[in-house]
Each structure stands twice: as C-alpha cells, then as structure tokens.
CSV table of C-alpha atoms in Angstrom, one decimal:
chain,number,residue,atom,x,y,z
N,1,THR,CA,-30.3,-56.2,38.5
N,2,GLN,CA,-27.2,-59.3,39.3
N,3,TRP,CA,-24.4,-59.2,40.9
N,4,LYS,CA,-20.6,-61.1,38.9
N,5,ASN,CA,-21.4,-63.6,41.8
N,6,GLY,CA,-24.7,-64.5,40.0
N,7,ALA,CA,-26.7,-63.4,42.7
N,8,TYR,CA,-30.2,-61.4,41.7
N,9,THR,CA,-31.5,-58.1,43.7
N,10,GLU,CA,-34.7,-58.0,45.0
N,11,THR,CA,-35.2,-54.6,43.0
N,12,SER,CA,-33.4,-53.5,39.8
N,13,ILE,CA,-33.2,-49.8,41.3
N,14,TRP,CA,-32.6,-49.9,45.2
N,15,GLN,CA,-30.1,-52.4,44.6
N,16,ASP,CA,-29.3,-53.2,48.5
N,17,LEU,CA,-32.6,-53.3,49.4
N,18,ASN,CA,-34.0,-56.1,51.8
N,19,ASP,CA,-30.1,-57.9,50.6
N,20,ASP,CA,-30.3,-58.9,54.7
N,21,ARG,CA,-33.2,-61.1,54.2
N,22,GLY,CA,-31.3,-62.9,51.9
N,23,VAL,CA,-29.0,-65.4,52.3
N,24,GLY,CA,-25.7,-63.0,51.8
N,25,HIS,CA,-23.6,-61.6,49.4
N,26,GLY,CA,-25.9,-59.3,47.4
N,27,ALA,CA,-29.0,-61.4,47.3
N,28,GLY,CA,-32.6,-59.9,48.0
N,29,GLU,CA,-34.6,-61.6,49.9
N,30,THR,CA,-35.0,-65.3,47.9
N,31,VAL,CA,-39.0,-64.9,46.7
N,32,TRP,CA,-38.6,-61.3,45.2
N,33,ALA,CA,-34.8,-62.3,43.8
N,34,SER,CA,-35.8,-65.4,42.0
N,35,LEU,CA,-38.6,-63.5,39.9
N,36,PRO,CA,-36.2,-63.4,36.3
N,37,PRO,CA,-36.0,-67.0,35.8
N,38,VAL,CA,-39.8,-67.2,37.2
N,39,LEU,CA,-41.2,-64.7,34.8
N,40,THR,CA,-38.5,-65.9,32.1
N,41,VAL,CA,-41.2,-68.9,31.8
N,42,ARG,CA,-44.6,-66.6,32.2
N,43,HIS,CA,-42.9,-64.6,28.8
N,44,MET,CA,-42.3,-68.1,27.6
N,45,GLN,CA,-45.8,-69.3,28.4
N,46,HIS,CA,-47.1,-66.0,26.9
N,47,TYR,CA,-44.7,-65.1,23.9
N,48,ALA,CA,-43.0,-68.0,22.7
N,49,ASP,CA,-39.5,-65.5,22.8
N,50,LYS,CA,-37.0,-68.5,22.3
N,51,GLN,CA,-34.5,-65.2,22.1
N,52,LEU,CA,-35.6,-63.8,25.9
N,53,ALA,CA,-35.0,-67.6,27.0
N,54,GLU,CA,-31.6,-68.3,25.4
N,55,GLU,CA,-30.2,-64.6,26.3
N,56,SER,CA,-31.1,-64.7,29.7
N,57,PHE,CA,-30.7,-68.4,30.5
N,58,GLU,CA,-26.9,-68.5,31.4
N,59,HIS,CA,-27.8,-65.3,33.6
N,60,HIS,CA,-31.0,-67.7,35.6
N,61,VAL,CA,-28.6,-71.1,35.8
N,62,GLU,CA,-25.6,-68.6,37.4
N,63,TRP,CA,-28.8,-67.3,40.2
N,64,LEU,CA,-29.6,-70.6,40.7
N,65,GLU,CA,-25.7,-72.4,41.1
N,66,PHE,CA,-25.4,-69.0,43.7
N,67,LEU,CA,-27.7,-70.5,45.5
N,68,LYS,CA,-26.9,-73.9,45.5
N,69,ALA,CA,-23.2,-72.3,47.2
N,70,ASN,CA,-24.6,-69.6,49.6
N,71,TRP,CA,-27.5,-71.5,50.7
N,72,ASN,CA,-26.4,-73.5,54.1
N,73,ALA,CA,-24.9,-70.7,55.2
N,74,GLY,CA,-27.7,-68.3,54.2
N,75,MET,CA,-30.0,-70.2,56.3
N,76,TYR,CA,-27.7,-70.8,58.8
N,77,ARG,CA,-27.2,-66.9,59.5
N,78,LEU,CA,-30.8,-66.3,59.2
N,79,PHE,CA,-33.2,-68.4,61.0
N,80,TYR,CA,-30.0,-70.0,63.7
N,81,GLU,CA,-27.9,-66.9,64.1
N,82,ARG,CA,-30.5,-64.3,64.2
N,83,LEU,CA,-32.9,-66.9,66.6
N,84,GLY,CA,-30.2,-69.2,69.0
N,85,LYS,CA,-29.3,-72.4,68.2
N,86,ASP,CA,-32.4,-74.4,69.5
N,87,LEU,CA,-34.2,-76.4,66.8
N,88,SER,CA,-37.4,-75.3,68.3
N,89,LEU,CA,-36.8,-71.9,67.0
N,90,LYS,CA,-35.9,-72.8,63.8
N,91,TYR,CA,-38.6,-71.8,61.1
N,92,MET,CA,-39.7,-68.4,63.0
N,93,GLY,CA,-41.2,-65.9,60.8
N,94,GLY,CA,-40.1,-62.7,60.5
N,95,PRO,CA,-36.8,-62.2,60.5
N,96,GLY,CA,-35.9,-63.9,58.1
N,97,GLY,CA,-37.3,-63.0,55.1
N,98,LEU,CA,-40.3,-61.2,54.2
N,99,GLY,CA,-42.3,-64.5,53.6
N,100,ASP,CA,-46.2,-64.0,52.9
N,101,TRP,CA,-45.5,-60.3,52.9
N,102,ILE,CA,-48.5,-58.5,55.5
N,103,ALA,CA,-50.4,-61.8,56.0
N,104,LEU,CA,-52.2,-61.3,59.2
N,105,ARG,CA,-51.0,-65.0,60.3
N,106,THR,CA,-47.5,-65.8,61.3
N,107,ARG,CA,-45.2,-65.6,58.7
N,108,ASP,CA,-43.8,-69.0,58.0
N,109,THR,CA,-39.9,-67.3,56.2
N,110,TRP,CA,-38.5,-70.8,55.9
N,111,LEU,CA,-41.2,-71.9,53.8
N,112,THR,CA,-41.0,-69.3,51.1
N,113,HIS,CA,-37.1,-68.7,51.1
N,114,ASN,CA,-37.4,-73.0,50.1
N,115,ALA,CA,-40.2,-73.0,48.0
N,116,PHE,CA,-38.7,-70.2,45.5
N,117,TYR,CA,-35.5,-71.8,45.6
N,118,MET,CA,-37.3,-74.8,44.2
N,119,ALA,CA,-39.2,-72.5,41.7
N,120,SER,CA,-36.0,-71.3,40.3
N,121,ALA,CA,-34.9,-74.6,40.0
N,122,ARG,CA,-37.8,-75.4,38.3
N,123,ALA,CA,-37.8,-72.6,36.0
N,124,ILE,CA,-34.3,-74.1,34.7
N,125,VAL,CA,-35.4,-77.4,34.3
N,126,TYR,CA,-38.6,-76.0,32.2
N,127,LEU,CA,-36.1,-73.5,30.2
N,128,ALA,CA,-33.5,-76.3,29.3
N,129,ALA,CA,-36.4,-78.6,27.8
N,130,ARG,CA,-37.2,-75.3,25.2
N,131,LEU,CA,-33.5,-74.7,24.8
N,132,GLU,CA,-32.5,-78.6,23.3
N,133,ALA,CA,-28.8,-77.7,24.1
N,134,TYR,CA,-29.1,-77.1,27.7
N,135,SER,CA,-30.7,-80.7,28.7
N,136,GLU,CA,-27.8,-81.8,31.1
N,137,ILE,CA,-28.4,-78.4,33.0
N,138,GLY,CA,-31.9,-79.1,33.4
N,139,LYS,CA,-31.9,-82.6,34.4
N,140,SER,CA,-29.7,-81.4,37.2
N,141,ALA,CA,-31.8,-79.3,38.0
N,142,LEU,CA,-34.6,-80.8,38.0
N,143,ALA,CA,-32.6,-83.6,40.6
N,144,LEU,CA,-32.2,-80.7,42.8
N,145,ALA,CA,-35.6,-79.8,42.9
N,146,ASN,CA,-36.6,-82.7,43.8
N,147,GLU,CA,-34.4,-82.5,46.4
N,148,ILE,CA,-35.6,-79.5,48.1
N,149,LYS,CA,-39.1,-81.0,47.9
N,150,ASP,CA,-38.3,-84.0,49.9
N,151,ASP,CA,-36.7,-81.6,52.6
N,152,ILE,CA,-39.8,-79.6,52.5
N,153,ASN,CA,-42.3,-83.1,52.6
N,154,ALA,CA,-39.8,-84.2,55.2
N,155,LEU,CA,-40.4,-81.1,57.9
N,156,TYR,CA,-44.2,-80.6,57.2
N,157,MET,CA,-45.8,-83.8,56.4
N,158,ALA,CA,-44.3,-85.5,60.0
N,159,ASN,CA,-48.0,-84.1,61.4
N,160,ASN,CA,-49.9,-84.4,57.5
N,161,ASP,CA,-51.2,-80.9,57.3
N,162,PHE,CA,-48.4,-79.2,55.4
N,163,GLN,CA,-47.7,-77.1,59.2
N,164,ILE,CA,-44.3,-76.9,60.8
N,165,LYS,CA,-45.9,-77.3,64.2
N,166,ASN,CA,-48.3,-79.2,64.9
N,167,ASN,CA,-52.2,-76.9,64.8
N,168,THR,CA,-50.8,-73.8,64.1
N,169,GLU,CA,-51.5,-72.3,61.0
N,170,TRP,CA,-48.6,-69.4,60.0
N,171,THR,CA,-48.5,-68.5,56.2
N,172,PRO,CA,-48.0,-69.9,53.1
N,173,GLY,CA,-49.1,-73.1,54.5
N,174,PRO,CA,-51.1,-76.3,53.1
N,175,GLU,CA,-52.8,-73.7,50.3
N,176,MET,CA,-49.1,-73.6,49.3
N,177,GLY,CA,-48.4,-77.1,49.1
N,178,LEU,CA,-50.7,-78.0,47.8
N,179,PHE,CA,-50.9,-75.3,44.5
N,180,THR,CA,-47.1,-75.7,44.1
N,181,ARG,CA,-48.0,-79.6,44.1
N,182,ILE,CA,-45.2,-80.0,46.7
N,183,VAL,CA,-48.1,-82.6,48.4
N,184,PRO,CA,-47.2,-86.0,47.2
N,185,GLY,CA,-50.0,-87.1,45.5
N,186,THR,CA,-50.8,-90.1,47.8
N,187,GLU,CA,-51.3,-87.0,50.5
N,188,ARG,CA,-53.5,-84.2,48.5
N,189,CYS,CA,-56.5,-85.3,49.6
N,190,THR,CA,-55.9,-85.6,53.8
N,191,ILE,CA,-53.7,-81.7,53.4
N,192,LEU,CA,-57.1,-80.3,51.8
N,193,LYS,CA,-59.3,-82.2,54.2
N,194,LYS,CA,-57.7,-80.7,57.0
N,195,TRP,CA,-56.9,-77.2,55.5
N,196,ILE,CA,-60.5,-77.1,54.3
N,197,CYS,CA,-61.4,-76.5,58.1
N,198,HIS,CA,-59.9,-74.1,58.4
N,199,ALA,CA,-60.1,-72.1,55.6
N,200,GLY,CA,-63.4,-72.9,55.7
N,201,SER,CA,-64.0,-72.4,59.5
N,202,GLU,CA,-67.2,-69.6,60.4
N,203,GLU,CA,-64.7,-69.7,64.1
N,204,PRO,CA,-63.9,-65.5,65.3
N,205,VAL,CA,-60.6,-64.4,64.6
N,206,THR,CA,-59.7,-60.6,66.3
N,207,TRP,CA,-57.4,-57.7,65.0
N,208,PRO,CA,-56.0,-54.8,67.3
N,209,GLY,CA,-54.7,-52.5,64.7
N,210,ASP,CA,-53.7,-49.0,65.6
N,211,GLU,CA,-55.4,-47.5,62.6
N,212,GLU,CA,-58.6,-49.2,63.4
N,213,GLN,CA,-58.2,-48.8,67.0
N,214,ARG,CA,-57.9,-44.5,66.2
N,215,PHE,CA,-61.1,-45.3,63.3
N,216,PHE,CA,-63.1,-46.7,66.2
N,217,ARG,CA,-62.3,-44.0,68.8
N,218,HIS,CA,-63.7,-41.4,66.2
N,219,LEU,CA,-66.5,-43.8,65.1
N,220,ASN,CA,-69.7,-42.5,66.1
N,221,ASN,CA,-72.1,-44.6,68.3
N,222,GLN,CA,-75.0,-45.8,66.1
N,223,ASP,CA,-72.4,-46.8,63.6
N,224,LEU,CA,-70.3,-48.0,66.5
N,225,ASP,CA,-73.3,-49.7,67.8
N,226,ASP,CA,-74.3,-51.4,65.0
N,227,MET,CA,-70.9,-53.3,63.8
N,228,ILE,CA,-71.0,-54.2,67.5
N,229,LYS,CA,-74.4,-55.8,67.2
N,230,HIS,CA,-73.3,-57.5,64.0
N,231,LYS,CA,-70.1,-58.9,65.6
N,232,LYS,CA,-67.3,-56.8,63.7
N,233,VAL,CA,-65.9,-55.2,66.2
N,234,LYS,CA,-66.4,-55.9,69.9
N,235,ARG,CA,-65.0,-54.3,73.4
N,236,ASN,CA,-61.8,-54.8,74.6
N,237,GLY,CA,-60.9,-52.8,78.0
N,238,ILE,CA,-59.4,-49.5,78.5
N,239,ASP,CA,-55.3,-48.9,77.9
N,240,ASP,CA,-52.9,-47.1,80.1
N,241,LYS,CA,-53.7,-43.6,78.9
N,242,GLY,CA,-57.4,-44.3,79.5
N,243,GLU,CA,-58.4,-44.7,76.2
N,244,GLU,CA,-61.1,-47.4,75.2
N,245,CYS,CA,-59.6,-50.5,72.9
N,246,PHE,CA,-61.6,-52.1,70.0
N,247,ARG,CA,-60.4,-55.9,68.4
N,248,THR,CA,-62.3,-55.9,64.6
N,249,ILE,CA,-63.5,-60.0,64.5
N,250,TRP,CA,-63.6,-61.6,61.0
N,251,ARG,CA,-63.7,-64.9,59.7
N,252,ARG,CA,-61.5,-67.4,57.2
N,253,ARG,CA,-64.3,-68.2,55.5
N,254,HIS,CA,-65.8,-65.2,54.8
N,255,HIS,CA,-62.9,-63.3,54.8
N,256,THR,CA,-59.4,-62.4,53.6
N,257,PRO,CA,-56.2,-63.1,56.2
N,258,GLU,CA,-54.0,-63.8,53.5
N,259,GLY,CA,-51.0,-62.2,52.3
N,260,ILE,CA,-49.0,-61.7,48.9
N,261,LEU,CA,-48.8,-64.9,48.1
N,262,SER,CA,-51.3,-67.2,49.9
N,263,ILE,CA,-54.1,-64.7,48.1
N,264,ARG,CA,-52.8,-66.4,44.8
N,265,TYR,CA,-52.5,-70.1,46.4
N,266,SER,CA,-55.9,-70.2,48.6
N,267,LEU,CA,-58.2,-68.3,45.7
N,268,LYS,CA,-56.4,-70.6,43.5
N,269,THR,CA,-57.0,-73.7,45.6
N,270,LEU,CA,-60.4,-73.4,46.4
N,271,SER,CA,-61.8,-72.9,43.2
N,272,ASP,CA,-59.5,-76.1,41.1
N,273,ILE,CA,-60.1,-78.7,43.6
N,274,GLY,CA,-64.1,-78.2,43.8
N,275,PHE,CA,-64.4,-75.6,47.1
N,276,HIS,CA,-64.8,-72.3,43.9
N,277,ASN,CA,-67.9,-71.7,46.8
N,278,ILE,CA,-65.9,-70.5,49.8
N,279,ALA,CA,-63.4,-68.6,47.5
N,280,LEU,CA,-66.6,-66.7,46.4
N,281,SER,CA,-67.4,-66.0,50.0
N,282,LYS,CA,-63.8,-64.6,51.6
N,283,VAL,CA,-63.8,-62.3,48.2
N,284,THR,CA,-67.6,-60.8,48.8
N,285,GLY,CA,-66.7,-60.6,52.9
N,286,ASP,CA,-67.4,-57.4,53.9
N,287,GLY,CA,-65.1,-55.3,56.9
N,288,PHE,CA,-61.5,-55.8,57.9
N,289,PRO,CA,-60.0,-57.6,56.0
N,290,SER,CA,-61.9,-58.0,53.1
N,291,PHE,CA,-61.3,-55.6,49.5
N,292,GLU,CA,-64.6,-54.0,50.5
N,293,TYR,CA,-63.0,-52.5,53.5
N,294,MET,CA,-60.8,-51.1,50.5
N,295,LEU,CA,-63.8,-49.8,49.0
N,296,SER,CA,-65.1,-48.3,51.9
N,297,HIS,CA,-62.2,-46.2,52.4
N,298,ASN,CA,-62.7,-45.1,49.3
N,299,ALA,CA,-59.7,-46.2,47.8
N,300,THR,CA,-59.5,-46.8,43.2
N,301,THR,CA,-56.3,-48.5,44.0
N,302,LEU,CA,-55.5,-52.1,45.8
N,303,TRP,CA,-53.7,-51.4,49.1
N,304,GLU,CA,-50.4,-52.9,50.1
N,305,THR,CA,-52.2,-54.0,53.6
N,306,TRP,CA,-56.0,-54.7,54.2
N,307,TRP,CA,-55.2,-52.5,57.4
N,308,ARG,CA,-56.0,-48.8,57.0
N,309,SER,CA,-52.2,-47.2,56.5
N,310,GLU,CA,-52.0,-43.6,56.9
N,311,ASP,CA,-48.5,-43.3,56.3
N,312,VAL,CA,-45.9,-46.8,56.0
N,313,TYR,CA,-47.4,-48.8,53.5
N,314,SER,CA,-48.7,-47.8,50.0
N,315,ARG,CA,-52.3,-47.0,49.1
N,316,ASN,CA,-51.4,-48.2,44.9
N,317,HIS,CA,-50.0,-51.3,45.1
N,318,PRO,CA,-50.7,-54.4,43.5
N,319,MET,CA,-49.6,-56.5,45.7
N,320,LEU,CA,-52.5,-58.3,46.4
N,321,GLY,CA,-52.9,-58.2,42.8
N,322,ALA,CA,-53.8,-61.4,41.9
N,323,ILE,CA,-57.3,-61.8,42.6
N,324,SER,CA,-57.7,-60.5,39.2
N,325,GLU,CA,-55.9,-63.1,37.5
N,326,TRP,CA,-58.2,-65.4,40.0
N,327,ALA,CA,-61.5,-63.3,38.8
N,328,VAL,CA,-60.3,-64.0,34.9
N,329,SER,CA,-59.4,-67.6,35.2
N,330,SER,CA,-61.6,-69.2,37.7
N,331,VAL,CA,-64.9,-66.8,37.9
N,332,ALA,CA,-65.0,-66.4,34.6
N,333,GLY,CA,-62.6,-69.0,32.8
N,334,VAL,CA,-60.6,-68.2,30.9
N,335,SER,CA,-57.0,-68.2,30.5
N,336,LEU,CA,-53.5,-69.7,29.2
N,337,ALA,CA,-53.6,-73.9,28.9
N,338,PRO,CA,-50.6,-74.8,31.4
N,339,THR,CA,-48.5,-76.6,29.6
N,340,THR,CA,-49.3,-74.0,26.4
N,341,ILE,CA,-46.3,-72.2,24.7
N,342,GLY,CA,-47.2,-68.6,22.9
N,343,GLY,CA,-50.2,-68.7,24.1
N,344,LYS,CA,-51.5,-71.6,21.2
N,345,GLU,CA,-53.1,-72.8,23.8
N,346,LEU,CA,-55.3,-71.6,25.9
N,347,LEU,CA,-58.1,-72.9,28.8
N,348,PHE,CA,-61.7,-72.3,28.8
N,349,TRP,CA,-62.8,-73.5,32.5
N,350,PRO,CA,-65.8,-71.4,34.2
N,351,ARG,CA,-66.3,-72.9,37.9
N,352,VAL,CA,-69.9,-71.9,37.8
N,353,PRO,CA,-70.8,-71.7,41.3
N,354,LYS,CA,-73.7,-74.5,42.9
N,355,SER,CA,-75.8,-71.3,43.8
N,356,ALA,CA,-76.5,-67.8,42.5
N,357,VAL,CA,-76.5,-65.6,45.6
N,358,ILE,CA,-73.9,-64.3,44.7
N,359,VAL,CA,-72.3,-65.0,41.2
N,360,GLN,CA,-74.9,-64.5,38.0
N,361,TYR,CA,-72.8,-64.2,35.4
N,362,ALA,CA,-69.3,-63.0,34.5
N,363,SER,CA,-67.8,-62.6,31.6
N,364,ALA,CA,-63.4,-61.8,31.0
N,365,SER,CA,-61.2,-61.2,28.3
N,366,GLN,CA,-57.3,-62.9,28.0
N,367,GLY,CA,-54.5,-61.4,25.5
N,368,THR,CA,-52.6,-63.5,23.1
N,369,LYS,CA,-50.3,-63.3,20.3
N,370,ARG,CA,-53.2,-64.3,17.8
N,371,GLY,CA,-55.6,-62.4,19.6
N,372,ASP,CA,-58.4,-62.0,22.4
N,373,ALA,CA,-59.6,-65.1,24.1
N,374,ALA,CA,-63.2,-64.2,25.5
N,375,ILE,CA,-65.7,-65.6,27.3
N,376,ALA,CA,-68.9,-64.7,28.6
N,377,TRP,CA,-71.3,-67.3,30.8
N,378,GLU,CA,-75.1,-66.4,32.6
N,379,PHE,CA,-77.6,-68.7,34.5
N,380,LEU,CA,-80.9,-68.1,32.7
N,381,GLY,CA,-84.7,-68.7,34.3
N,382,LEU,CA,-83.5,-68.1,37.9
N,383,PRO,CA,-86.5,-68.2,40.0
N,384,LYS,CA,-87.8,-63.9,40.9
N,385,ASN,CA,-87.9,-65.2,44.6
N,386,LYS,CA,-84.3,-64.2,45.9
N,387,THR,CA,-84.1,-67.6,48.6
N,388,LEU,CA,-84.7,-69.8,45.9
N,389,LEU,CA,-81.4,-68.9,44.2
N,390,ASP,CA,-80.1,-72.2,46.2
N,391,SER,CA,-82.1,-74.2,44.4
N,392,GLY,CA,-83.4,-73.2,41.7
N,393,VAL,CA,-83.0,-75.3,38.4
N,394,VAL,CA,-81.4,-72.9,35.9
N,395,GLU,CA,-80.0,-73.3,32.7
N,396,VAL,CA,-76.5,-72.2,32.3
N,397,HIS,CA,-75.3,-70.1,28.6
N,398,ILE,CA,-71.8,-69.9,28.2
N,399,ARG,CA,-70.2,-68.5,25.0
N,400,ILE,CA,-66.6,-68.6,23.9
N,401,LEU,CA,-64.1,-66.7,21.3
N,402,VAL,CA,-61.4,-68.3,20.2
N,403,PRO,CA,-58.0,-66.5,18.1
N,404,PRO,CA,-57.2,-68.0,14.6
N,405,SER,CA,-55.2,-70.6,15.1
N,406,SER,CA,-55.6,-71.2,18.8
N,407,VAL,CA,-56.4,-74.5,20.3
N,408,ALA,CA,-58.8,-74.4,23.0
N,409,ILE,CA,-60.1,-76.8,26.0
N,410,LEU,CA,-63.7,-76.3,27.0
N,411,ARG,CA,-63.8,-77.7,30.0
N,412,LEU,CA,-67.7,-77.1,32.2
N,413,PRO,CA,-68.5,-78.1,35.2
N,414,CYS,CA,-70.2,-81.6,36.7
N,415,TYR,CA,-73.2,-81.6,37.8
N,416,GLY,CA,-74.4,-85.2,38.0
N,417,ASN,CA,-77.1,-86.5,36.5
N,418,GLY,CA,-79.9,-84.9,35.5
N,419,VAL,CA,-77.6,-82.4,32.7
N,420,SER,CA,-78.3,-81.8,29.0
N,421,ILE,CA,-75.2,-80.0,27.4
N,422,LYS,CA,-76.5,-78.4,23.9
N,423,TYR,CA,-74.4,-76.2,21.4
N,424,ALA,CA,-75.6,-73.1,19.2
N,425,GLN,CA,-75.7,-73.5,15.8
N,426,GLN,CA,-75.4,-70.2,14.5
N,427,LEU,CA,-72.5,-67.4,15.0
N,428,PRO,CA,-73.4,-64.9,17.5
N,429,ASN,CA,-73.4,-61.1,16.2
N,430,LEU,CA,-70.4,-60.1,18.2
N,431,GLU,CA,-71.0,-56.3,16.7
N,432,LYS,CA,-74.1,-56.3,18.1
N,433,ALA,CA,-73.4,-57.7,21.6
N,434,LYS,CA,-70.5,-55.0,21.4
N,435,SER,CA,-73.0,-51.9,20.9
N,436,ASP,CA,-75.7,-53.8,23.2
N,437,ALA,CA,-73.2,-54.0,26.4
N,438,THR,CA,-71.8,-50.5,25.4
N,439,VAL,CA,-75.8,-49.2,25.7
N,440,VAL,CA,-76.0,-51.2,29.0
N,441,CYS,CA,-72.3,-49.8,30.5
N,442,THR,CA,-74.0,-46.5,29.7
N,443,MET,CA,-77.2,-47.2,31.4
N,444,ARG,CA,-75.2,-48.5,34.9
N,445,ARG,CA,-72.6,-45.0,34.7
N,446,SER,CA,-76.0,-42.8,35.1
N,447,ALA,CA,-77.5,-44.9,37.4
N,448,GLY,CA,-74.6,-44.8,40.0
N,449,MET,CA,-74.4,-48.1,40.3
N,450,GLY,CA,-71.5,-48.7,41.7
N,451,PHE,CA,-70.3,-49.3,45.8
N,452,HIS,CA,-73.1,-47.9,47.4
N,453,TYR,CA,-71.2,-46.9,50.5
N,454,ASN,CA,-68.4,-45.2,52.2
N,455,TRP,CA,-66.8,-43.5,55.3
N,456,GLU,CA,-66.4,-39.8,55.8
N,457,TYR,CA,-64.5,-38.2,58.4
N,458,ASN,CA,-66.0,-35.5,59.5
N,459,LYS,CA,-63.2,-32.4,60.9
N,460,VAL,CA,-65.3,-30.3,62.5
N,461,LYS,CA,-66.7,-33.0,64.9
N,462,GLN,CA,-63.5,-35.7,64.4
N,463,GLU,CA,-66.2,-37.8,63.8
N,464,TRP,CA,-66.5,-40.9,61.1
N,465,SER,CA,-69.5,-41.9,59.7
N,466,LYS,CA,-71.4,-43.9,57.1
N,467,PHE,CA,-72.2,-42.0,54.2
N,468,TYR,CA,-74.6,-44.0,51.8
N,469,ASN,CA,-74.5,-43.2,48.0
N,470,LYS,CA,-74.3,-44.1,44.3
N,471,LYS,CA,-71.0,-43.7,43.0
N,472,ILE,CA,-70.4,-44.2,39.3
N,473,ASN,CA,-69.4,-47.4,37.8
N,474,ARG,CA,-66.1,-46.4,36.0
N,475,HIS,CA,-64.9,-49.3,35.0
N,476,SER,CA,-65.0,-49.4,31.4
N,477,MET,CA,-66.4,-53.0,31.3
N,478,GLN,CA,-64.6,-53.7,28.0
N,479,GLU,CA,-66.1,-58.0,29.2
N,480,LEU,CA,-69.2,-56.9,28.7
N,481,SER,CA,-68.3,-57.8,24.4
N,482,PHE,CA,-70.1,-60.8,25.0
N,483,HIS,CA,-73.4,-58.8,25.7
N,484,ARG,CA,-75.4,-62.2,27.1
N,485,ARG,CA,-78.5,-61.1,25.5
N,486,SER,CA,-76.9,-60.9,22.3
C-alpha cells in the first residue's frame, strides 16, 4: 500500500505495522517497504511485463522521492534520538529497525536501512533503462545509488573489514557488501579473506535460549550426556530459581546463525566466489541452529526462527526460504541470467563440489514463460570406500534442458589440468527418464528414506527422547524427471 505522500507501508493489510521503525510519515521499515520496486525488477526479469513496469514506475519514483525528502530526519530519529547523540552509538542494531530479522548476532539496522534505500534507487535505474522515456530519472537514481554506496563504504571500509566497528560480527556484514557489490572491486579480495575467517570458523559459539533451556531440563539423561559428550551443549551453572542452566554450542562453519537477509547473502556469496564447500557444510550441519534442528522437531514447513518458539514466532513462515533459491541455482545450478528480460537467457552453473562426502548428485528445474529449464548432474565412478570420497578420480555427468527460443550459458566447474570434456552424441529419452524417476521415487517412499529421527515428548514422564524411525519422504521429487541412469 502506498500513501499519498509516496510512502510504501510494510504490508498491504496491516498498514501501520512497524511504521515506527521506518523513516516516518507512514513508511514501513525500509527493507520491507522497498519490496514494490525491487519485486517489479524481478517480475520484469521473469516475465518482461512492460505494462506492469509502466503502471508502477511513477509510484516507485514517488517512493524514492519520499525517501530522499525524509531520509536524514528519519535516520536521526531512529538512531540518535533513541540512542543518544554519542556517535559511537549511532549504528547499534535493534531499536532502529528490523534488519536481518531473527539472526543470532547483533543486527546492524543502519546498514540494512541504507542498503535498501540504495536498492530502491537501483531498481529505478533498471526500470528506467527499459522504459526509454524515463532516461533522465534513471540517471538521477543512479547518481543517488552511487552516493549511498559511497556513504556506506566511507563508514564500513575504514578498517578494511566491512564492519562498522573493528573486530565485530554484526549482521549482515561483509557477505552483504560482497553480494550487493557495495564493496569496491579493488577491495573485494581483502574483504573476502577476512570474512571467510569468520564464516569458515570452527570456533565454538554458545546460545542460551529460553525454549532450549526448557528442552534440556526435560531431556532424558542418556541423550543429554551424549550431546554434552559431542559438544553440542554444555552445562552453565544454576539460575536464581535453583534450576540448572545450559547453553547450546554451534560453529559458524557447520551451522546457520544468519537471519532473513544474510542467509541468502552468505550462501550465495560462498558458492559464487569459490567456497561452495563451506556453504554445503553450513546447510547440512546438525543441531542448533540448522535446518536439521527444525526437522528433528517434526517441522514440515520452515520456521520463522532457528529456535523452538512455542508461542510468539511462526512455524509456517518462508522467511529463511532463500535456501531454496540457493539449492536450485547453486547446488543444482540453474537460474535466470542476471541481465535477462522475460527469462530468455538462462545460466547453468552447477557448483560441483570437489568432494562427494555431502552431495553426490543434484537436479532442479526453473520455470520460465517459454517452458521449464532443468539441470541434473551426478558423480560417476565413485569409490566404494567412503573414506576416498574426498580424493577419488571420477566423472561428472551433466544434463541440461533448455526451453525453445531461450539462450543458455553453461558455466562448467574448473578443476585445473587433466580435465577432459565430452559431449553427448544423441538426445536422451526424456519420457523414459521420467518413468524411471517415478520408480525410484516410489521405492524411496516405501522404504521410508526420509529424515531418520525426531525428538518426542512423553507427557507422563515429562521427558524428551530421541526417537529413531523411517519417515516417508513425501516430496514429489519432480526434480528427478532427469533420471540419472536414463
């Protein structure tokens, strides 16, 4: 919803939701309120819907003009009046907005406000270039976007780590600067090296968590002792009520403490810049915080939080759903090309890992207005000895499907010398592939090859226990339409 003054609200239904965390005058929190122009760009990339772009363009320009007119006063109210006039407090996360919502680190809301102000300007630039009558507006928006980017860099590049304070890990941090190209090209390697030291760290971090405290206090002794032995939790003294306290233990390399924004920035950046192995390790980690943690508590949909909220936060919320985009575009390797209009140009870029320990094959499809694009890849000739999955010499079989009248770019993994590329000499039988995939899917479902355990609460004993079972995999498995043996 948009007010007459040009302000977009956070949601269309609840129009004053979190307007106290925006720049004022009815505007929602800047990240959420910037969705209309940003989403119009994505819509144009998928469908080339010029009519929608024309109808909405002036509204987006009004939003950008509203931000320009109210930005300084709004930021002053959010970050100075609430937190005092001390410059060192200016950038504290939390009170100034939502930012990287539900992340397990301090949220840098000043950065996210400004980054999405910049994103709104960049969206105007993109749309103006495709609506040729608005070239002057596009030039003005580009100048504003660059000005905002320079303002961010002036603050965040002072210590060459893209953090507002030295030796901090506020979120989003370097992953956002790298993903959005805010970091200057000449400094990207420096920022990447410093960020990888944190993103790939094995250093343990702890989390108290109210719901986790209740869980551990009612966990059976055998499972609790096993988790302490494997350093997934530690005892943390006695509270003022005489109850034992615990803290879960997690590591950045094997867990996902990111919030709604940084979960996308971190996974995509890691995979795009050559550290796909770390991205895979993070997503497949077990224990808190991880997607495995949700599954272990019988989740059938994504939660709004990494922790086990029993009352406040939603358990059916696609907030952390960027993992789905990453899995399709990076693990499998199919997406729209970044500069496409109407989904005509496709990018096939499978980040085939150098180890088969975590992933041995992947497949996915990407819908376009011309039809579905699809990819499937698999390691062939893997050693039977599982200890050699890190070092075995194997073949990689890749199959792609390009819709009619589309243009495809295939970006192959680079492994150095000794790699040969062979091309298929005949088209595969796709109908047989689909039929074979159906057989495999039926077998997997009947064998109960879904997630293998979950925590169950015994109301009589008032005790949690780990329950091993073979759940039915209810996923449709449409991505297996490229059966890898057909």
